[in-house]
Amino acid sequence: MTTTITIVGAGLGGLALARVLHMNGIDAVVYERESSRAARGQGGMLDLHSGTGQRALREAGLIDRFHAIARREGQDLRLLEPDGTLLLQEDTPDDAPLERPEVDRADLRNLLLDSLPEHAVRWGHAVESADHGLLHFADGSSATYDLLVGADGANSRVRALLTDARPTHTGQNVVELGIPDIDRTHPDLAAMLGRGNYWVLGNGQSLSAQRKGDGRVWIGLSFYTANTASTAEDWFATNGIPFDEPAAARGRLIDLLTGWDPRFTALIAACDDTVLPRSITTLPVGLTWPSRPDVTLLGDAAHLMPPVGQGANMALLDGALLGLALAAHPDDFPVAVREYEREMFERTSAAGRQSAYIQEILASPDASQKMLAFFQPG
């Protein structure tokens, strides 16, 4: 009798799991709510750490293909004060090891998708509920499973089978913007940003910028509030940001950056009409649940944490290690699930604590000085 392994969510973690299972001759099906791989944008860049995200790709037999799309120069870093003071500049030598190279999230997802059989991902399947070995989709159809893996992100539908925990607002409210083809359209701003990560940290406000492989610069503006009971929508409405009017929204964002160097507000003015609000939420650090033989979670569904460089790496490693555990126990998936969860709980709890600590730094009144000390301890 064939055991049915069902993965909900074609994000990085779910695809890494499907890939490792495929390498070990184990069939799995991935159900994804999006209609196709190109249904929506995939965000900015990711830095893949050598011991976590890159380890996962090595286990998946994809490390050489990853190196072909990774950007060594993306490891560059510039840290500044809102008044324009440069606190830290780290430029990556051409022969530097690929400790934390950057990669476009979309490119990495496509690498994983291309490594799977075409039938492995079933697009346009939004899960409404699951239990008793049955998945129910929004279109009224259903599918059976023997092992269900929730890789369905922050708002996971599968999570409710294992825990009552729900994401809560961190107090960080983000607006995503971007400048296309910056080297041609704004060479002065391109030179200012450099090749890698660009951070401006102030009192309750921050700007981060990253170059993407297609020449676009992704920009994230963060506004921090101590009122975590409110939602991001509340904050955006209170501060009068009209997201349906991009030009007016950019103007309002510039107004909020009181006292910032004109070079930084020029970045906002140069952005196109992509102005997207985001609410940053997290699950409790150290979240666990009693193991079930037929259900488990990975990635943000299991351990949603602030976006400070750990989430994607943890998700990829979750997927790879769960795949290896299932391959090691092909006739006893409950043992594999318990083995995976024990390791995952310990590893991601540590990552969650570090991410929460960095989040506290970013929200602090002297964020730039504290981050400088973090990068240059002692």
mmCIF file of C-alpha atoms in Angstrom:
data_model
loop_
_atom_site.group_PDB
_atom_site.id
_atom_site.type_symbol
_atom_site.label_atom_id
_atom_site.label_comp_id
_atom_site.label_asym_id
_atom_site.label_seq_id
_atom_site.Cartn_x
_atom_site.Cartn_y
_atom_site.Cartn_z
ATOM 1 C CA MET A 1 0.000 0.000 0.000
ATOM 2 C CA THR A 2 1.393 3.429 -0.962
ATOM 3 C CA THR A 3 1.596 6.025 1.778
ATOM 4 C CA THR A 4 0.390 9.452 0.671
ATOM 5 C CA ILE A 5 2.594 12.370 1.740
ATOM 6 C CA THR A 6 0.822 15.657 1.181
ATOM 7 C CA ILE A 7 2.513 19.048 1.480
ATOM 8 C CA VAL A 8 0.409 22.201 1.724
ATOM 9 C CA GLY A 9 2.291 25.213 0.386
ATOM 10 C CA ALA A 10 4.823 25.613 -2.436
ATOM 11 C CA GLY A 11 7.108 27.971 -0.579
ATOM 12 C CA LEU A 12 10.789 27.324 -0.043
ATOM 13 C CA GLY A 13 10.376 24.858 2.825
ATOM 14 C CA GLY A 14 7.649 22.789 1.209
ATOM 15 C CA LEU A 15 9.575 22.589 -2.053
ATOM 16 C CA ALA A 16 12.802 21.615 -0.266
ATOM 17 C CA LEU A 17 10.926 18.766 1.400
ATOM 18 C CA ALA A 18 9.416 17.632 -1.904
ATOM 19 C CA ARG A 19 12.846 17.732 -3.552
ATOM 20 C CA VAL A 20 14.595 15.634 -0.872
ATOM 21 C CA LEU A 21 11.752 13.111 -0.932
ATOM 22 C CA HIS A 22 11.958 12.947 -4.741
ATOM 23 C CA MET A 23 15.724 12.337 -4.542
ATOM 24 C CA ASN A 24 15.052 9.407 -2.223
ATOM 25 C CA GLY A 25 12.367 7.868 -4.434
ATOM 26 C CA ILE A 26 9.452 8.939 -2.232
ATOM 27 C CA ASP A 27 6.445 10.469 -3.942
ATOM 28 C CA ALA A 28 4.764 13.530 -2.502
ATOM 29 C CA VAL A 29 2.218 16.011 -3.793
ATOM 30 C CA VAL A 30 2.339 19.746 -3.088
ATOM 31 C CA TYR A 31 -0.905 21.717 -3.050
ATOM 32 C CA GLU A 32 -0.525 25.476 -3.581
ATOM 33 C CA ARG A 33 -3.250 28.119 -3.446
ATOM 34 C CA GLU A 34 -1.595 30.343 -6.086
ATOM 35 C CA SER A 35 -2.656 29.675 -9.670
ATOM 36 C CA SER A 36 0.902 29.393 -11.021
ATOM 37 C CA ARG A 37 4.513 30.068 -10.098
ATOM 38 C CA ALA A 38 4.199 33.547 -11.606
ATOM 39 C CA ALA A 39 0.902 34.444 -9.946
ATOM 40 C CA ARG A 40 2.481 37.057 -7.652
ATOM 41 C CA GLY A 41 5.806 38.657 -6.851
ATOM 42 C CA GLN A 42 8.068 36.827 -4.424
ATOM 43 C CA GLY A 43 9.601 39.785 -2.594
ATOM 44 C CA GLY A 44 13.226 40.806 -2.338
ATOM 45 C CA MET A 45 16.510 39.085 -1.650
ATOM 46 C CA LEU A 46 17.460 36.356 0.799
ATOM 47 C CA ASP A 47 20.831 35.745 2.382
ATOM 48 C CA LEU A 48 21.380 31.998 2.611
ATOM 49 C CA HIS A 49 23.618 30.985 5.486
ATOM 50 C CA SER A 50 26.250 28.322 4.942
ATOM 51 C CA GLY A 51 25.148 26.170 7.892
ATOM 52 C CA THR A 52 21.378 26.291 7.367
ATOM 53 C CA GLY A 53 19.900 27.361 4.022
ATOM 54 C CA GLN A 54 22.956 26.267 2.034
ATOM 55 C CA ARG A 55 23.144 23.034 4.000
ATOM 56 C CA ALA A 56 19.565 22.332 2.927
ATOM 57 C CA LEU A 57 20.468 22.895 -0.718
ATOM 58 C CA ARG A 58 23.449 20.568 -0.393
ATOM 59 C CA GLU A 59 21.159 17.861 0.990
ATOM 60 C CA ALA A 60 18.824 18.543 -1.934
ATOM 61 C CA GLY A 61 21.649 18.173 -4.487
ATOM 62 C CA LEU A 62 21.197 21.772 -5.633
ATOM 63 C CA ILE A 63 24.179 23.627 -4.183
ATOM 64 C CA ASP A 64 25.994 24.015 -7.524
ATOM 65 C CA ARG A 65 22.873 25.401 -9.163
ATOM 66 C CA PHE A 66 22.478 27.767 -6.227
ATOM 67 C CA HIS A 67 26.051 29.021 -6.586
ATOM 68 C CA ALA A 68 25.269 29.850 -10.225
ATOM 69 C CA ILE A 69 22.547 32.324 -9.188
ATOM 70 C CA ALA A 70 23.926 33.555 -5.838
ATOM 71 C CA ARG A 71 25.374 37.050 -5.550
ATOM 72 C CA ARG A 72 28.598 37.188 -3.506
ATOM 73 C CA GLU A 73 28.586 40.974 -3.631
ATOM 74 C CA GLY A 74 25.176 40.912 -1.969
ATOM 75 C CA GLN A 75 27.057 40.312 1.293
ATOM 76 C CA ASP A 76 28.178 43.962 1.249
ATOM 77 C CA LEU A 77 26.735 46.061 4.069
ATOM 78 C CA ARG A 78 26.301 49.757 4.767
ATOM 79 C CA LEU A 79 24.796 50.983 8.057
ATOM 80 C CA LEU A 80 23.851 54.631 8.501
ATOM 81 C CA GLU A 81 22.143 57.092 10.830
ATOM 82 C CA PRO A 82 19.095 59.003 9.541
ATOM 83 C CA ASP A 83 21.217 62.188 9.385
ATOM 84 C CA GLY A 84 23.464 60.474 6.814
ATOM 85 C CA THR A 85 26.331 59.463 9.091
ATOM 86 C CA LEU A 86 27.969 56.288 7.808
ATOM 87 C CA LEU A 87 28.598 53.935 10.738
ATOM 88 C CA LEU A 88 29.752 50.796 8.992
ATOM 89 C CA GLN A 89 30.773 49.770 5.482
ATOM 90 C CA GLU A 90 31.751 46.198 4.686
ATOM 91 C CA ASP A 91 32.731 45.408 1.090
ATOM 92 C CA THR A 92 33.062 41.778 0.058
ATOM 93 C CA PRO A 93 36.288 40.750 -1.714
ATOM 94 C CA ASP A 94 35.861 38.904 -4.995
ATOM 95 C CA ASP A 95 37.414 35.784 -3.485
ATOM 96 C CA ALA A 96 35.429 35.858 -0.247
ATOM 97 C CA PRO A 97 33.684 32.610 0.750
ATOM 98 C CA LEU A 98 29.965 32.348 0.146
ATOM 99 C CA GLU A 99 29.036 32.543 3.809
ATOM 100 C CA ARG A 100 25.808 34.500 3.336
ATOM 101 C CA PRO A 101 25.362 35.318 -0.362
ATOM 102 C CA GLU A 102 22.171 36.959 -1.526
ATOM 103 C CA VAL A 103 19.728 35.415 -3.965
ATOM 104 C CA ASP A 104 16.413 36.577 -5.400
ATOM 105 C CA ARG A 105 13.640 34.722 -3.591
ATOM 106 C CA ALA A 106 11.898 34.155 -6.937
ATOM 107 C CA ASP A 107 15.050 32.685 -8.483
ATOM 108 C CA LEU A 108 15.529 30.327 -5.550
ATOM 109 C CA ARG A 109 11.915 29.220 -5.683
ATOM 110 C CA ASN A 110 12.202 28.584 -9.417
ATOM 111 C CA LEU A 111 15.374 26.541 -8.846
ATOM 112 C CA LEU A 112 13.453 24.295 -6.450
ATOM 113 C CA LEU A 113 10.410 24.071 -8.705
ATOM 114 C CA ASP A 114 12.544 23.136 -11.709
ATOM 115 C CA SER A 115 14.110 20.304 -9.704
ATOM 116 C CA LEU A 116 10.751 18.556 -9.282
ATOM 117 C CA PRO A 117 8.613 16.551 -11.698
ATOM 118 C CA GLU A 118 6.035 18.750 -13.362
ATOM 119 C CA HIS A 119 3.129 16.943 -11.691
ATOM 120 C CA ALA A 120 4.551 17.397 -8.167
ATOM 121 C CA VAL A 121 2.903 20.801 -7.579
ATOM 122 C CA ARG A 122 -0.832 21.216 -8.021
ATOM 123 C CA TRP A 123 -1.567 24.872 -8.455
ATOM 124 C CA GLY A 124 -4.833 26.611 -7.645
ATOM 125 C CA HIS A 125 -5.652 24.421 -4.626
ATOM 126 C CA ALA A 126 -6.488 26.630 -1.647
ATOM 127 C CA VAL A 127 -6.969 24.540 1.492
ATOM 128 C CA GLU A 128 -10.036 25.356 3.558
ATOM 129 C CA SER A 129 -9.666 22.705 6.264
ATOM 130 C CA ALA A 130 -8.077 19.351 7.047
ATOM 131 C CA ASP A 131 -8.547 16.422 9.435
ATOM 132 C CA HIS A 132 -9.211 12.706 9.602
ATOM 133 C CA GLY A 133 -6.999 12.071 6.586
ATOM 134 C CA LEU A 134 -8.877 14.452 4.304
ATOM 135 C CA LEU A 135 -8.033 17.850 2.818
ATOM 136 C CA HIS A 136 -10.881 20.137 1.763
ATOM 137 C CA PHE A 137 -10.201 22.785 -0.888
ATOM 138 C CA ALA A 138 -11.969 26.082 -1.556
ATOM 139 C CA ASP A 139 -13.354 24.814 -4.874
ATOM 140 C CA GLY A 140 -15.222 22.010 -3.101
ATOM 141 C CA SER A 141 -12.823 19.215 -4.036
ATOM 142 C CA SER A 142 -10.903 17.096 -1.545
ATOM 143 C CA ALA A 143 -7.882 14.801 -1.289
ATOM 144 C CA THR A 144 -6.757 12.102 1.117
ATOM 145 C CA TYR A 145 -3.463 11.946 2.988
ATOM 146 C CA ASP A 146 -1.569 9.665 5.319
ATOM 147 C CA LEU A 147 0.974 12.301 6.350
ATOM 148 C CA LEU A 148 0.109 15.976 6.078
ATOM 149 C CA VAL A 149 2.849 18.625 6.216
ATOM 150 C CA GLY A 150 1.746 22.190 6.748
ATOM 151 C CA ALA A 151 4.200 24.400 4.865
ATOM 152 C CA ASP A 152 1.518 27.020 4.363
ATOM 153 C CA GLY A 153 3.089 30.019 5.994
ATOM 154 C CA ALA A 154 2.077 32.537 8.634
ATOM 155 C CA ASN A 155 -1.657 32.017 8.192
ATOM 156 C CA SER A 156 -1.441 28.238 8.075
ATOM 157 C CA ARG A 157 -4.690 26.290 7.921
ATOM 158 C CA VAL A 158 -2.888 23.113 8.949
ATOM 159 C CA ARG A 159 -1.475 24.573 12.180
ATOM 160 C CA ALA A 160 -4.844 24.362 13.933
ATOM 161 C CA LEU A 161 -4.590 20.554 13.886
ATOM 162 C CA LEU A 162 -1.625 20.751 16.275
ATOM 163 C CA THR A 163 -1.828 23.947 18.330
ATOM 164 C CA ASP A 164 -4.098 26.877 19.170
ATOM 165 C CA ALA A 165 -1.194 29.327 18.738
ATOM 166 C CA ARG A 166 -1.831 32.198 16.338
ATOM 167 C CA PRO A 167 0.480 34.904 15.006
ATOM 168 C CA THR A 168 0.474 38.226 16.845
ATOM 169 C CA HIS A 169 1.506 41.673 15.635
ATOM 170 C CA THR A 170 5.054 42.694 16.604
ATOM 171 C CA GLY A 171 4.439 46.417 16.343
ATOM 172 C CA GLN A 172 6.466 46.619 13.111
ATOM 173 C CA ASN A 173 4.580 48.086 10.156
ATOM 174 C CA VAL A 174 6.326 47.816 6.788
ATOM 175 C CA VAL A 175 5.812 49.515 3.447
ATOM 176 C CA GLU A 176 7.481 47.858 0.465
ATOM 177 C CA LEU A 177 8.579 49.999 -2.472
ATOM 178 C CA GLY A 178 11.009 49.676 -5.341
ATOM 179 C CA ILE A 179 13.077 51.434 -7.983
ATOM 180 C CA PRO A 180 13.351 49.640 -11.344
ATOM 181 C CA ASP A 181 16.583 49.602 -13.355
ATOM 182 C CA ILE A 182 18.266 51.902 -10.838
ATOM 183 C CA ASP A 183 21.704 51.948 -12.493
ATOM 184 C CA ARG A 184 20.200 53.519 -15.611
ATOM 185 C CA THR A 185 17.415 55.634 -14.110
ATOM 186 C CA HIS A 186 19.136 56.920 -10.948
ATOM 187 C CA PRO A 187 22.898 56.249 -11.113
ATOM 188 C CA ASP A 188 23.571 58.613 -8.196
ATOM 189 C CA LEU A 189 21.264 56.667 -5.904
ATOM 190 C CA ALA A 190 22.664 53.382 -7.211
ATOM 191 C CA ALA A 191 26.185 54.471 -6.257
ATOM 192 C CA MET A 192 24.971 55.508 -2.808
ATOM 193 C CA LEU A 193 23.374 52.129 -2.130
ATOM 194 C CA GLY A 194 26.312 50.065 -3.318
ATOM 195 C CA ARG A 195 26.027 46.375 -4.188
ATOM 196 C CA GLY A 196 24.482 44.765 -1.127
ATOM 197 C CA ASN A 197 22.439 45.587 1.974
ATOM 198 C CA TYR A 198 21.813 49.205 2.919
ATOM 199 C CA TRP A 199 20.339 50.001 6.345
ATOM 200 C CA VAL A 200 19.326 53.334 7.831
ATOM 201 C CA LEU A 201 18.185 52.943 11.437
ATOM 202 C CA GLY A 202 16.581 55.666 13.487
ATOM 203 C CA ASN A 203 14.255 56.170 16.437
ATOM 204 C CA GLY A 204 11.341 53.858 15.688
ATOM 205 C CA GLN A 205 11.912 54.062 11.927
ATOM 206 C CA SER A 206 14.171 52.222 9.514
ATOM 207 C CA LEU A 207 14.910 51.948 5.821
ATOM 208 C CA SER A 208 16.430 48.879 4.218
ATOM 209 C CA ALA A 209 17.375 48.499 0.569
ATOM 210 C CA GLN A 210 18.564 45.503 -1.436
ATOM 211 C CA ARG A 211 19.528 45.086 -5.057
ATOM 212 C CA LYS A 212 17.761 42.349 -6.975
ATOM 213 C CA GLY A 213 19.277 40.421 -9.849
ATOM 214 C CA ASP A 214 17.071 42.149 -12.424
ATOM 215 C CA GLY A 215 18.387 45.626 -11.600
ATOM 216 C CA ARG A 216 15.487 46.575 -9.361
ATOM 217 C CA VAL A 217 16.087 47.827 -5.837
ATOM 218 C CA TRP A 218 13.696 46.600 -3.171
ATOM 219 C CA ILE A 219 13.071 49.100 -0.384
ATOM 220 C CA GLY A 220 11.401 48.419 2.928
ATOM 221 C CA LEU A 221 10.322 51.238 5.245
ATOM 222 C CA SER A 222 9.556 50.102 8.788
ATOM 223 C CA PHE A 223 7.693 52.016 11.462
ATOM 224 C CA TYR A 224 7.722 50.569 14.975
ATOM 225 C CA THR A 225 5.071 51.071 17.631
ATOM 226 C CA ALA A 226 4.785 49.745 21.166
ATOM 227 C CA ASN A 227 1.068 49.117 20.645
ATOM 228 C CA THR A 228 1.101 45.492 19.513
ATOM 229 C CA ALA A 229 -2.635 45.175 20.186
ATOM 230 C CA SER A 230 -3.402 47.278 17.118
ATOM 231 C CA THR A 231 -3.058 45.991 13.586
ATOM 232 C CA ALA A 232 -0.871 47.297 10.812
ATOM 233 C CA GLU A 233 -4.018 48.452 9.052
ATOM 234 C CA ASP A 234 -4.847 50.592 12.097
ATOM 235 C CA TRP A 235 -1.404 52.195 12.033
ATOM 236 C CA PHE A 236 -1.476 52.900 8.312
ATOM 237 C CA ALA A 237 -4.960 54.425 8.574
ATOM 238 C CA THR A 238 -4.050 56.545 11.609
ATOM 239 C CA ASN A 239 -1.038 57.928 9.775
ATOM 240 C CA GLY A 240 -2.994 58.654 6.615
ATOM 241 C CA ILE A 241 -1.075 56.643 4.039
ATOM 242 C CA PRO A 242 -3.279 56.392 0.903
ATOM 243 C CA PHE A 243 -2.093 53.132 -0.667
ATOM 244 C CA ASP A 244 -4.585 53.499 -3.537
ATOM 245 C CA GLU A 245 -2.750 56.700 -4.579
ATOM 246 C CA PRO A 246 0.935 55.758 -4.956
ATOM 247 C CA ALA A 247 2.282 59.284 -5.504
ATOM 248 C CA ALA A 248 0.417 60.620 -2.480
ATOM 249 C CA ALA A 249 1.502 57.607 -0.433
ATOM 250 C CA ARG A 250 5.169 58.250 -1.268
ATOM 251 C CA GLY A 251 4.730 61.896 -0.274
ATOM 252 C CA ARG A 252 3.164 60.949 3.040
ATOM 253 C CA LEU A 253 5.957 58.457 3.777
ATOM 254 C CA ILE A 254 8.545 61.158 3.124
ATOM 255 C CA ASP A 255 6.692 63.471 5.544
ATOM 256 C CA LEU A 256 6.925 60.790 8.239
ATOM 257 C CA LEU A 257 10.734 60.628 7.941
ATOM 258 C CA THR A 258 11.230 63.880 9.831
ATOM 259 C CA GLY A 259 14.832 65.068 9.887
ATOM 260 C CA TRP A 260 16.141 62.361 7.562
ATOM 261 C CA ASP A 261 18.909 63.173 5.109
ATOM 262 C CA PRO A 262 17.457 64.303 1.738
ATOM 263 C CA ARG A 263 19.336 61.472 -0.007
ATOM 264 C CA PHE A 264 17.165 58.947 1.794
ATOM 265 C CA THR A 265 13.891 60.676 1.042
ATOM 266 C CA ALA A 266 15.073 60.945 -2.582
ATOM 267 C CA LEU A 267 15.083 57.142 -2.622
ATOM 268 C CA ILE A 268 11.394 57.142 -1.727
ATOM 269 C CA ALA A 269 10.582 59.808 -4.305
ATOM 270 C CA ALA A 270 12.327 57.730 -7.004
ATOM 271 C CA CYS A 271 10.192 54.640 -6.384
ATOM 272 C CA ASP A 272 7.585 53.450 -8.852
ATOM 273 C CA ASP A 273 3.898 52.862 -8.079
ATOM 274 C CA THR A 274 4.427 49.606 -6.194
ATOM 275 C CA VAL A 275 3.562 50.637 -2.628
ATOM 276 C CA LEU A 276 2.590 47.636 -0.516
ATOM 277 C CA PRO A 277 1.719 47.540 3.188
ATOM 278 C CA ARG A 278 2.856 44.613 5.326
ATOM 279 C CA SER A 279 2.179 43.666 8.905
ATOM 280 C CA ILE A 280 4.966 41.799 10.717
ATOM 281 C CA THR A 281 3.635 39.035 12.940
ATOM 282 C CA THR A 282 5.263 36.238 14.926
ATOM 283 C CA LEU A 283 4.434 33.019 16.704
ATOM 284 C CA PRO A 284 5.575 32.497 20.317
ATOM 285 C CA VAL A 285 9.290 31.735 20.517
ATOM 286 C CA GLY A 286 9.813 28.101 21.453
ATOM 287 C CA LEU A 287 6.378 26.939 20.286
ATOM 288 C CA THR A 288 5.950 23.152 20.493
ATOM 289 C CA TRP A 289 3.063 20.695 20.283
ATOM 290 C CA PRO A 290 2.403 17.032 21.099
ATOM 291 C CA SER A 291 3.564 14.966 18.141
ATOM 292 C CA ARG A 292 0.909 13.434 15.902
ATOM 293 C CA PRO A 293 1.715 10.561 13.548
ATOM 294 C CA ASP A 294 -0.167 12.083 10.620
ATOM 295 C CA VAL A 295 0.521 15.839 10.765
ATOM 296 C CA THR A 296 3.503 18.148 11.194
ATOM 297 C CA LEU A 297 4.565 21.689 10.281
ATOM 298 C CA LEU A 298 7.596 23.460 8.861
ATOM 299 C CA GLY A 299 8.738 26.989 8.130
ATOM 300 C CA ASP A 300 6.568 29.945 9.090
ATOM 301 C CA ALA A 301 3.659 27.641 9.844
ATOM 302 C CA ALA A 302 5.735 26.206 12.703
ATOM 303 C CA HIS A 303 7.932 29.073 13.906
ATOM 304 C CA LEU A 304 7.067 32.428 12.341
ATOM 305 C CA MET A 305 9.722 34.950 13.386
ATOM 306 C CA PRO A 306 10.685 38.539 12.496
ATOM 307 C CA PRO A 307 12.219 38.918 8.998
ATOM 308 C CA VAL A 308 15.843 39.429 10.028
ATOM 309 C CA GLY A 309 17.540 36.682 8.018
ATOM 310 C CA GLN A 310 16.529 33.479 9.791
ATOM 311 C CA GLY A 311 13.070 32.535 8.517
ATOM 312 C CA ALA A 312 13.860 31.323 5.002
ATOM 313 C CA ASN A 313 17.011 29.550 6.170
ATOM 314 C CA MET A 314 15.098 27.696 8.884
ATOM 315 C CA ALA A 315 12.300 26.760 6.465
ATOM 316 C CA LEU A 316 14.709 25.314 3.907
ATOM 317 C CA LEU A 317 16.505 23.278 6.560
ATOM 318 C CA ASP A 318 13.189 22.118 8.031
ATOM 319 C CA GLY A 319 12.176 20.758 4.648
ATOM 320 C CA ALA A 320 15.490 19.040 3.977
ATOM 321 C CA LEU A 321 15.777 17.447 7.424
ATOM 322 C CA LEU A 322 12.168 16.263 7.451
ATOM 323 C CA GLY A 323 12.747 14.713 4.040
ATOM 324 C CA LEU A 324 15.872 12.936 5.279
ATOM 325 C CA ALA A 325 14.063 11.665 8.377
ATOM 326 C CA LEU A 326 11.223 10.269 6.270
ATOM 327 C CA ALA A 327 13.718 8.638 3.914
ATOM 328 C CA ALA A 328 15.512 7.071 6.898
ATOM 329 C CA HIS A 329 12.247 5.646 8.256
ATOM 330 C CA PRO A 330 10.245 4.807 5.116
ATOM 331 C CA ASP A 331 8.075 2.305 6.965
ATOM 332 C CA ASP A 332 7.577 4.306 10.161
ATOM 333 C CA PHE A 333 6.636 7.905 9.431
ATOM 334 C CA PRO A 334 5.527 8.612 13.043
ATOM 335 C CA VAL A 335 9.085 7.923 14.222
ATOM 336 C CA ALA A 336 10.427 10.183 11.472
ATOM 337 C CA VAL A 337 8.067 12.986 12.472
ATOM 338 C CA ARG A 338 9.065 12.782 16.149
ATOM 339 C CA GLU A 339 12.754 12.748 15.227
ATOM 340 C CA TYR A 340 12.331 15.777 12.969
ATOM 341 C CA GLU A 341 10.262 17.737 15.478
ATOM 342 C CA ARG A 342 12.712 17.221 18.352
ATOM 343 C CA GLU A 343 15.563 18.699 16.332
ATOM 344 C CA MET A 344 13.435 21.409 14.749
ATOM 345 C CA PHE A 345 12.025 22.648 18.067
ATOM 346 C CA GLU A 346 15.502 23.110 19.552
ATOM 347 C CA ARG A 347 17.076 24.663 16.461
ATOM 348 C CA THR A 348 14.295 27.106 15.647
ATOM 349 C CA SER A 349 13.810 28.150 19.272
ATOM 350 C CA ALA A 350 17.408 29.392 19.277
ATOM 351 C CA ALA A 351 16.877 31.151 15.930
ATOM 352 C CA GLY A 352 13.644 32.668 17.210
ATOM 353 C CA ARG A 353 15.325 34.071 20.317
ATOM 354 C CA GLN A 354 18.052 35.680 18.212
ATOM 355 C CA SER A 355 15.491 37.111 15.776
ATOM 356 C CA ALA A 356 13.449 38.571 18.646
ATOM 357 C CA TYR A 357 16.613 40.157 20.048
ATOM 358 C CA ILE A 358 17.436 41.798 16.712
ATOM 359 C CA GLN A 359 13.820 42.965 16.438
ATOM 360 C CA GLU A 360 14.203 44.664 19.837
ATOM 361 C CA ILE A 361 17.338 46.410 18.591
ATOM 362 C CA LEU A 362 15.601 47.672 15.447
ATOM 363 C CA ALA A 363 12.717 49.096 17.475
ATOM 364 C CA SER A 364 14.931 50.812 20.053
ATOM 365 C CA PRO A 365 15.571 54.593 20.158
ATOM 366 C CA ASP A 366 19.307 54.072 19.511
ATOM 367 C CA ALA A 367 18.872 51.269 16.961
ATOM 368 C CA SER A 368 21.816 52.251 14.760
ATOM 369 C CA GLN A 369 24.342 52.269 17.612
ATOM 370 C CA LYS A 370 23.048 48.991 19.026
ATOM 371 C CA MET A 371 23.175 47.360 15.597
ATOM 372 C CA LEU A 372 26.716 48.636 15.114
ATOM 373 C CA ALA A 373 27.657 46.953 18.396
ATOM 374 C CA PHE A 374 25.938 43.776 17.251
ATOM 375 C CA PHE A 375 27.983 43.703 14.044
ATOM 376 C CA GLN A 376 31.188 44.724 15.819
ATOM 377 C CA PRO A 377 31.058 43.231 19.326
ATOM 378 C CA GLY A 378 33.746 44.260 21.758
#
